[in-house]
Short mmCIF file of C-alpha atoms in Angstrom, two decimals:
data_model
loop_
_atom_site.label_atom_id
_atom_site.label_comp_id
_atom_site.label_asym_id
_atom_site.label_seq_id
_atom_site.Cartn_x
_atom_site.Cartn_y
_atom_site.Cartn_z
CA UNK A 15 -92.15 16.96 147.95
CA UNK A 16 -95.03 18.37 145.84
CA UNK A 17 -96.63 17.91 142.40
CA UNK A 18 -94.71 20.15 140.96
CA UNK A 19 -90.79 18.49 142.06
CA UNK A 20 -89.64 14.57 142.20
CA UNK A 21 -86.60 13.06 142.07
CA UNK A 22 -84.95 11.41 139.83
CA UNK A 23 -81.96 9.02 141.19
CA UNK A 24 -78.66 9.09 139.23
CA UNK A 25 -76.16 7.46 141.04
CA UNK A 26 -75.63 7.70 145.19
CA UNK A 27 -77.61 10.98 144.03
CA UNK A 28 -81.24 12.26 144.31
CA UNK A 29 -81.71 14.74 141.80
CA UNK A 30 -84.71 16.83 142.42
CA UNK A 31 -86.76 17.70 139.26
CA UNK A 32 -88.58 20.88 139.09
CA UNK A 33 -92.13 21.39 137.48
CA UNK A 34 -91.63 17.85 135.73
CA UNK A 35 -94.74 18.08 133.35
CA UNK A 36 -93.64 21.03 132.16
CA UNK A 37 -93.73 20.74 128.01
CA UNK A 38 -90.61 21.24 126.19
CA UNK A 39 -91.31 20.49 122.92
CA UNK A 40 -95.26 21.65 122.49
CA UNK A 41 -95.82 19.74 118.73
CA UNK A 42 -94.94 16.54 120.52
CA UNK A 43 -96.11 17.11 124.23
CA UNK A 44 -92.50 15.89 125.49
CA UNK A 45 -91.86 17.08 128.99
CA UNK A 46 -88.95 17.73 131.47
CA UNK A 47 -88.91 14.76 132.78
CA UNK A 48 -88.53 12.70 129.42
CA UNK A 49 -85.17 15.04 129.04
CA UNK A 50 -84.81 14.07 132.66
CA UNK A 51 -85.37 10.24 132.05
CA UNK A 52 -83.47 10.37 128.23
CA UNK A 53 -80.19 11.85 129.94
CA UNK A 54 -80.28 8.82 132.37
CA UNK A 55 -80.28 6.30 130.39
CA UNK A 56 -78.37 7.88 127.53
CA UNK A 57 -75.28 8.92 130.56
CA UNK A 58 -72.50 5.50 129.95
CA UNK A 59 -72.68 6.13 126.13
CA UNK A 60 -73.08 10.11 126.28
CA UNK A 61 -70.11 10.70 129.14
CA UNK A 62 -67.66 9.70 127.75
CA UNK A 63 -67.51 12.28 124.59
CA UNK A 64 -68.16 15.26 127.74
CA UNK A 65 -65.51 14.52 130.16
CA UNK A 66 -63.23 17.27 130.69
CA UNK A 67 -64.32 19.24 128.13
CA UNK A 68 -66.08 22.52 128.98
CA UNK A 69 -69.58 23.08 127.88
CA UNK A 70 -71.79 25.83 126.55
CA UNK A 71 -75.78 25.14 127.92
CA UNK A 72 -78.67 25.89 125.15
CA UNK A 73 -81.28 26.17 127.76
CA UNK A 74 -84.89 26.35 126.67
CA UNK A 75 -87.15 27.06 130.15
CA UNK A 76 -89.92 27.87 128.36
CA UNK A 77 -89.93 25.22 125.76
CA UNK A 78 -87.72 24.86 122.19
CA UNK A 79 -90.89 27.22 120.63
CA UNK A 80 -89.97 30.44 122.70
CA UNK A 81 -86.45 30.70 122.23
CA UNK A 82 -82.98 30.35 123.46
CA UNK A 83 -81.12 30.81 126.65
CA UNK A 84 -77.26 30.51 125.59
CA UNK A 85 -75.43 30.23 128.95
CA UNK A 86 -71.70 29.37 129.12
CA UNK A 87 -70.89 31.29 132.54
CA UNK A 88 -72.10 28.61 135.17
CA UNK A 89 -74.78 30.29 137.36
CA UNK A 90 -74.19 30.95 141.74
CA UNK A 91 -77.24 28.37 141.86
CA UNK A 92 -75.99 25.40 140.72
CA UNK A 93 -74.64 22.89 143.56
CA UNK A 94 -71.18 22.70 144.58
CA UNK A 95 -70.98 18.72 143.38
CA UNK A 96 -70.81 19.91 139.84
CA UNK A 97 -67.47 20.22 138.80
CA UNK A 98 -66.47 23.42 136.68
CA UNK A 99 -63.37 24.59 134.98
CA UNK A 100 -62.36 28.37 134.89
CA UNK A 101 -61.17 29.14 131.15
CA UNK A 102 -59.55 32.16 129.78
CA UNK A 103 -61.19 34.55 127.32
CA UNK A 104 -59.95 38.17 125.95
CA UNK A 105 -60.41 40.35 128.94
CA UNK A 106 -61.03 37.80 131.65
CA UNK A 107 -62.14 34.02 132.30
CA UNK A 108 -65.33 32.35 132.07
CA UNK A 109 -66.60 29.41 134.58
CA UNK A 110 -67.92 26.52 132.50
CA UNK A 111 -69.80 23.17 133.41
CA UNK A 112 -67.32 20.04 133.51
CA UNK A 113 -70.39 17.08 133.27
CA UNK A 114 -68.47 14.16 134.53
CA UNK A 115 -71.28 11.95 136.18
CA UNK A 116 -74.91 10.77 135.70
CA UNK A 117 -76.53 13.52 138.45
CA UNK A 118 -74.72 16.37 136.36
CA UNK A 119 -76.22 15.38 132.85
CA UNK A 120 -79.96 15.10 134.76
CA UNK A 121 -79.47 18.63 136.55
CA UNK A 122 -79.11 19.85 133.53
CA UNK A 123 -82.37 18.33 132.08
CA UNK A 124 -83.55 20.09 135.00
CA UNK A 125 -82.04 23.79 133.47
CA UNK A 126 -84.20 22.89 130.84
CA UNK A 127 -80.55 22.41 128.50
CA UNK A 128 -82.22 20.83 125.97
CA UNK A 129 -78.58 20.37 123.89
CA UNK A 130 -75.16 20.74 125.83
CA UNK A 131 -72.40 21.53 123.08
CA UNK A 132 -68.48 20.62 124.29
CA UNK A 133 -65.50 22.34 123.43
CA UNK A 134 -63.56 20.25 121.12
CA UNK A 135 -60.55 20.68 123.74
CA UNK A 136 -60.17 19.46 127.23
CA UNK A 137 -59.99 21.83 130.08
CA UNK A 138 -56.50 20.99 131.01
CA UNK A 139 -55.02 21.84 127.61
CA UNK A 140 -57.97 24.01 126.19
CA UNK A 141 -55.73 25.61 123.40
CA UNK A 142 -54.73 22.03 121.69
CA UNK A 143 -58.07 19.91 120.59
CA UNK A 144 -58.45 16.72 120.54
CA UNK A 145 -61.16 16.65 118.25
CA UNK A 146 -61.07 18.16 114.27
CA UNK A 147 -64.87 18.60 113.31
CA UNK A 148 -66.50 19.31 109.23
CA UNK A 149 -69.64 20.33 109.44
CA UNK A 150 -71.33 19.37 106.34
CA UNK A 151 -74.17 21.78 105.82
CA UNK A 152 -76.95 20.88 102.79
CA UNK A 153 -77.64 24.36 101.17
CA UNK A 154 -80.81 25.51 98.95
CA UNK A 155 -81.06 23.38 96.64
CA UNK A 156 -79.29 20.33 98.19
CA UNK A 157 -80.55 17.50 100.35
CA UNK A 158 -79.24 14.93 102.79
CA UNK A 159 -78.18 12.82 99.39
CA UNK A 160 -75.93 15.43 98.92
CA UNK A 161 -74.64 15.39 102.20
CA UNK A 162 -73.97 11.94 101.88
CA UNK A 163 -72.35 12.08 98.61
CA UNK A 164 -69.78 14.94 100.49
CA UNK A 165 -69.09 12.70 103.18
CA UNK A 166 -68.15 9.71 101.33
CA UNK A 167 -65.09 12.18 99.19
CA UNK A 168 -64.17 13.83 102.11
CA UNK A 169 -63.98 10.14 103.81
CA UNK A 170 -62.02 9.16 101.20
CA UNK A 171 -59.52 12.41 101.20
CA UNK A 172 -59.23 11.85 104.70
CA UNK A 173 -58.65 8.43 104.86
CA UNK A 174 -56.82 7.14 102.25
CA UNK A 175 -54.75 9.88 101.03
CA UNK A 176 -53.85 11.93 104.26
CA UNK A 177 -54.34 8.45 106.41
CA UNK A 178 -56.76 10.36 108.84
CA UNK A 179 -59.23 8.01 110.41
CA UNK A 180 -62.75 9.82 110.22
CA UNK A 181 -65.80 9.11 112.52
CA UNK A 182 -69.52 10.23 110.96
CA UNK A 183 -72.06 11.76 113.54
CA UNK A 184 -75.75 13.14 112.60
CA UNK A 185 -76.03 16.76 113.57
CA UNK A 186 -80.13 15.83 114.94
CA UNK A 187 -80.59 19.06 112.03
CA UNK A 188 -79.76 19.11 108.69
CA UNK A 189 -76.45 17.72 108.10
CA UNK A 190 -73.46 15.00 109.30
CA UNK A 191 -70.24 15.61 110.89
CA UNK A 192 -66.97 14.15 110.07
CA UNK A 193 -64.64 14.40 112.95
CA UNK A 194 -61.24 13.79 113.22
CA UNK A 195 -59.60 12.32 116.80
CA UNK A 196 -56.07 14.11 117.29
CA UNK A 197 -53.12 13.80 119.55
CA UNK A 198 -53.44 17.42 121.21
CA UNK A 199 -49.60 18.50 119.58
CA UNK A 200 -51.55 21.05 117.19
CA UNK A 201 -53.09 24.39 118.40
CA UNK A 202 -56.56 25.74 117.07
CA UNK A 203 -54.42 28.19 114.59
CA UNK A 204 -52.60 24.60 112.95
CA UNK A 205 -55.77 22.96 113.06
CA UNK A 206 -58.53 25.30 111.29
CA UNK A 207 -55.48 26.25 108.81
CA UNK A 208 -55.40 21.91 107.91
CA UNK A 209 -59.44 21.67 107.67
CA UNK A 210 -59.41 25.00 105.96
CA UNK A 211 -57.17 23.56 103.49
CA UNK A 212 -58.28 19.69 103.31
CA UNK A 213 -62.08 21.94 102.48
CA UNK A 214 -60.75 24.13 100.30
CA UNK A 215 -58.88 21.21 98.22
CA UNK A 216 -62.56 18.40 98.31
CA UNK A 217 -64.68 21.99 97.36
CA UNK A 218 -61.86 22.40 94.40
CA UNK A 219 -62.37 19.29 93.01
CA UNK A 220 -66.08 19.25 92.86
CA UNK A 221 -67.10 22.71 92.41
CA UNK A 222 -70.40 22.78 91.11
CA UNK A 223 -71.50 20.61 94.77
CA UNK A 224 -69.26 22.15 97.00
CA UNK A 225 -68.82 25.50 98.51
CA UNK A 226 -66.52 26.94 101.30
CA UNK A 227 -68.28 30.39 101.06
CA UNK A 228 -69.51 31.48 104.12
CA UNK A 229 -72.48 33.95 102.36
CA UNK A 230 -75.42 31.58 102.22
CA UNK A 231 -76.74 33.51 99.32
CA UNK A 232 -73.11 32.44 97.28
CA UNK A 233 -74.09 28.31 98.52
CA UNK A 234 -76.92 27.69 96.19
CA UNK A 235 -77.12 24.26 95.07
CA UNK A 236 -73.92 23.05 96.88
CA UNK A 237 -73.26 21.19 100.36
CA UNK A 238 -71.04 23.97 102.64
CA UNK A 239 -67.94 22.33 103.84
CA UNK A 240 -67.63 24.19 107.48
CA UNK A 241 -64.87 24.39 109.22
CA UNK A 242 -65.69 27.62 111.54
CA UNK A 243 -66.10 25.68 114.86
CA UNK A 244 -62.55 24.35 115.10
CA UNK A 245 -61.21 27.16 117.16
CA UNK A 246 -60.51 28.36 120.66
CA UNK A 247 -63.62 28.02 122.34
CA UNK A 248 -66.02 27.50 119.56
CA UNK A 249 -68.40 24.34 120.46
CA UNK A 250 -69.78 21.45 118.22
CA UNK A 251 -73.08 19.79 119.28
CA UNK A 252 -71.96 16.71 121.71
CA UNK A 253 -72.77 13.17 120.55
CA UNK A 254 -76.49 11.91 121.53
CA UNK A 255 -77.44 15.40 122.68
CA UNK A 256 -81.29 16.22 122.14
CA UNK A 257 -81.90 19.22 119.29
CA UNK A 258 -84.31 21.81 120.02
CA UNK A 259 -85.99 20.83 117.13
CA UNK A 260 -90.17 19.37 116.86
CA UNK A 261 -89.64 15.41 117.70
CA UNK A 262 -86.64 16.19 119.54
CA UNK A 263 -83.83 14.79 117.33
CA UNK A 264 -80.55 13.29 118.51
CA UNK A 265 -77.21 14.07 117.55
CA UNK A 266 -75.88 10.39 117.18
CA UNK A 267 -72.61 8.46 116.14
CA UNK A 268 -73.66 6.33 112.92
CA UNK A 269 -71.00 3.48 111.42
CA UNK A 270 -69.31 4.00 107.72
CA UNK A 271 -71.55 1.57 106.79
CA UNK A 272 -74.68 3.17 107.78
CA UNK A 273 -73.54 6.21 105.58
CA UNK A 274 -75.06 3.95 102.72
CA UNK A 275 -78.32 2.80 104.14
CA UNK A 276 -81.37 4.39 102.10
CA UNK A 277 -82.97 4.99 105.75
CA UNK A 278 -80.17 7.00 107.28
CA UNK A 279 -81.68 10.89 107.73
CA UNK A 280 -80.36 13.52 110.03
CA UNK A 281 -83.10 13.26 112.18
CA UNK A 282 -83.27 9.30 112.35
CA UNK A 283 -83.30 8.83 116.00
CA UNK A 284 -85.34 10.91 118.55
CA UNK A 285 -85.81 11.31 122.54
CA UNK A 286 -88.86 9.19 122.35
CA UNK A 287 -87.49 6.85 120.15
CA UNK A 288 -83.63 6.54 120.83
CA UNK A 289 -83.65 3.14 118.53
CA UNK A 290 -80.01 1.20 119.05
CA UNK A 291 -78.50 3.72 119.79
CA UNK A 292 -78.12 3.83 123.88
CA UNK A 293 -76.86 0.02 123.11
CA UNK A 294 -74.73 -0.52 120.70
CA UNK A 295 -71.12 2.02 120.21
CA UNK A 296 -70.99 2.17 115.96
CA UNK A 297 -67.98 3.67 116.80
CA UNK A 298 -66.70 0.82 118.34
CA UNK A 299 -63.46 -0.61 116.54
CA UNK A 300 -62.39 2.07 115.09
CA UNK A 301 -58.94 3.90 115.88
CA UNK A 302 -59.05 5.01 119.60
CA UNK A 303 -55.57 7.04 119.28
CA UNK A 304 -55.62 10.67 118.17
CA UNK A 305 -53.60 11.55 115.36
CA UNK A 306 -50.80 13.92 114.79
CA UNK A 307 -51.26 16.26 111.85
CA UNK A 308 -47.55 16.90 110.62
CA UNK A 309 -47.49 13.72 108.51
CA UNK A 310 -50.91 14.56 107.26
CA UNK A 311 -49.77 17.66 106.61
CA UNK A 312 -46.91 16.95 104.31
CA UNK A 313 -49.43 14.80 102.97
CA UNK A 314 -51.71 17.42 102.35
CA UNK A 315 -49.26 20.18 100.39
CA UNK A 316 -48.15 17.42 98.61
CA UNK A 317 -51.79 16.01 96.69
CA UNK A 318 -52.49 20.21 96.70
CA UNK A 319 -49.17 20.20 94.43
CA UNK A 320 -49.35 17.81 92.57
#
């Protein structure tokens, strides 16, 4: 073992970490090894929302201030412990990471995958998700207030007239997602069609704050209900995963209640400073059971009737 490799234990497993000190995110001198060491301890809390879903790496080797590395095919290097599923795509298949353990999560701190995003279907059905995602985008000319302000209408659209149970996540960037657990009867087509619509109806009634326009020059003063990522293969940012972003920034769960605390900023919690959140599920108590969509759907036509 030299100066440049240790090992980090996760599980029965000895994960060796290559060129440990080497700086990830420069403005805040955080290193491999505090990826390394954040993965660890965020695994029981961050495993179960990667499970069996495939996962598209954002890989950052020379740190989040030299660009990008997006890598979904999983490389000949990685060990043969870490599970992978084979998933179609137009004109072939593509070999994803499956991270299902502790040493998986910490390999890939040591990839340098500063943020793994997940499919928002499982492997073994991976054209019926389980997971319905808005991504609630602040535009120029809008601010987190805003974004608040959208996810407490589209809450209530959701919840009480479509009777949709919603959970709220920090993006670690700019905005919040709203997701939507589901029963895995609906395709991706029957799915993006609903958000499509259940955007398209929240951006009608307030349309001088919200926008489904995709042109960011057309957003201008108005939060972007986005819908774009629930489709085949598309990927969402996975629940505590670092941003490559300066302080490193999680993507965390937050409770409805927290949606009205004065503090509550997209970029709240960090990989220095984690907070509560490796501790405490604000998720917890809230509908485990994915919903169907048909009854939401009649639901749906009927309020856009009306």
């Amino acid at each position: 073992m030299t100066a440049r490799e240790e090992t980090v234990r996760a599980g029965r497993r000895g994960i060796p970490l290559h060129r440990p000190g080497k700086v990830l995110f420069p403005d805040d001198g955080l290193t491999k090894r505090d990826l390394a060491h954040y993965h660890r301890a965020a695994a029981r809390v961050m495993l179960p929302h990667l499970r069996g879903r495939p996962l598209m790496m954002l890989r950052h080797p020379d740190g989040i201030d030299d660009g990008a590395v997006v890598q979904k095919h999983v490389p000949d290097h990685f060990p043969d412990w870490i599970r992978r599923a084979e998933m179609p795509k137009e004109g072939g298949t593509v070999t994803h990471v499956l991270c299902e353990d502790t040493a998986t999560l910490v390999y890939l701190a040591d990839q340098a995958c500063v943020t793994p995003h997940r499919w928002l279907s499982r492997a073994d059905r991976p054209d019926h998700p389980d997971r319905l995602v808005f991504d609630l985008d602040p535009a120029e000319g809008t601010g987190f207030a805003d974004v608040r302000w959208t996810a407490r209408r589209l809450r209530a659209l959701l919840e009480e007239e479509l009777e949709l149970p919603t959970r709220l996540m920090t993006t670690g960037s700019k905005g919040l997602h709203v997701l939507v657990h589901l029963d895995r009867r609906a395709g991706f087509d029957a799915v993006r069609e609903f958000a499509a619509d259940v955007a398209g109806l929240l951006a009608a009634r307030h349309p001088e704050r919200l926008t489904t326009r995709q042109r960011k020059t057309e957003r201008r003063g108005r939060v972007y209900l986005d819908v774009q990522r629930n489709g085949y293969a598309q990927t969402a940012v996975a629940p505590y995963a670092v941003r490559a972003l300066p302080g490193g920034p999680l993507a965390v769960p937050v409770s409805h209640d927290e949606l009205d605390d004065p503090e509550l900023t997209p970029r709240r919690w960090t990989l220095a400073e984690p907070g509560d959140r490796l501790e405490k599920d604000p998720w917890h108590g809230l509908p485990s059971r994915g919903r169907g969509l048909r009854a939401a759907r009649r639901r749906l036509d009927a309020v856009r009737m009306a």
